[in-house]
Amino acid sequence: MSWLVTGGAGYIGSHVVRCLDEAGLAPVIVDSMSSGIRSFAPAHVPFYEASVLDREELVRIMDAHSITGVIHLAGYKYAGESVKFPLLTFEQNVTGTARLLEAMQQAGVNNMVFSSSAAVYGTPSVALVTEQTATEPESPYGQSKLIGEWLIRDQGIAAGLKHTSLRYFNVVGSGSEELYDASPHNLFPLVFAALNSGATPKIFGTDYDTTDGTCVRDYVHVADLALAHVEAAKKLEAGQELEPVYNLGSGDGVSVREIMDAVARVTGNQFQPLLEPRRPGDPARIVADGQLAARDLGWAMRHSLGQMVDSAYRASQALTPAKEA
Ligand SMILES: NC(=O)c1ccc[n+]([C@@H]2O[C@H](COP(=O)([O-])OP(=O)(O)OC[C@H]3O[C@@H](n4cnc5c(N)ncnc54)[C@H](O)[C@@H]3O)[C@@H](O)[C@H]2O)c1
Ligand SMILES: O=c1ccn([C@@H]2O[C@H](COP(=O)(O)OP(=O)(O)O[C@H]3O[C@H](CO)[C@H](O)[C@H](O)[C@H]3O)[C@@H](O)[C@H]2O)c(=O)[nH]1
């Protein structure tokens, strides 16, 4: 049993690869290296620098390794930036997913786990988002993830693909010090990049309709998230039916101000964040009901917020200048 991991040299993908490896579902990585980091891929795991847009190369790789399933994480992940770059976002996330599905059909690979996002919900009007909550994405990124889900669902109907899509909420933390989130646009990496360089972290928006005026999100630890992928892969491999979509969130809302307080506590740095205007496109609050995933995928929050902050901080400090370049 060998599973292909697209985007396996990325932040989340590298954690998934390690969990698959430990579970005996021999991972093989395909990554275009647009944002991947080569050292994130374990030396013994087969690695191909290739794009999911390259159908023929994907078929060759799937045949060469007798791949039985795909965890598809490759993509362009910035909701805010996607408003500026809709064509890039759709090419990578929609055309990329379509090419991958074509390759899977050609190679006879019949199992798929897809990285979707809470961004498919837009700004929900409910306190806890369930899988039944209306999908009203507000960015090309959210739209592209929803279309990805539809392509996969339709390929299930047309070609018998077994599949599930995991809608991640805010993924943070680090499962080991050499793996970190290098995103230039997300809260945790920006806060630690600022602190590590002597700058002051920023809060975008303090006038939202939330308890302290800052945005509320549902933060999950990347190592917990990775385990849910392995559970999904194992179930699909064993021929068990899964729901078409699962939320991977904790049910707990945490404000940006509360994150800053936790960072100050963990690092011992009593900084006063800079208060900036709102960042365009940010919903005030989005928090998940994760009960469906708990029922079917053993989904559980094994890490506390303090551990999320602490592990992210340690990983950010372990960065060498070479890795930062
Ligand atoms: N980080 C989050 O909070 C979050 C939340 C919801 C969903 N997601 C989704 O999870 C997935 C992984 O996110 P991440 O945080 O690890 O991001 P990341 O940028 O670290 O990883 C993405 C990986 O995909 C690779 N890639 C990009 N385009 C490719 C292509 N065309 N072909 C092959 N490889 C390609 C990149 O080089 C990178 O290694 C993405 O699909 C993202 O949209 C992330
Ligand atoms: O320096 C910063 C950076 C961010 N923020 C705020 O922190 C919150 C979280 O922002 P992130 O960029 O970390 O995360 P998002 O909620 O915007 O988006 C993330 O989670 C979404 C799901 O909820 C999507 O999947 C998306 O891909 C992923 O980047 C937002 O209110 C943002 O304005 C700050 O205050 N200061």
XYZ file of C-alpha atoms in Angstrom, residues 9 34 102 115 157 160 235-236 306 309 316 319 324:
13
model
C 7.145 19.158 1.157
C 6.615 26.590 -5.271
C -7.510 12.450 -14.705
C -7.312 19.376 1.663
C -20.352 9.439 -9.107
C -16.442 5.235 -8.510
C -10.696 3.743 6.169
C -10.818 4.354 2.407
C -0.341 26.684 24.876
C 1.990 28.432 20.561
C 10.520 29.387 14.489
C 15.192 28.217 11.772
C 15.101 31.518 5.903
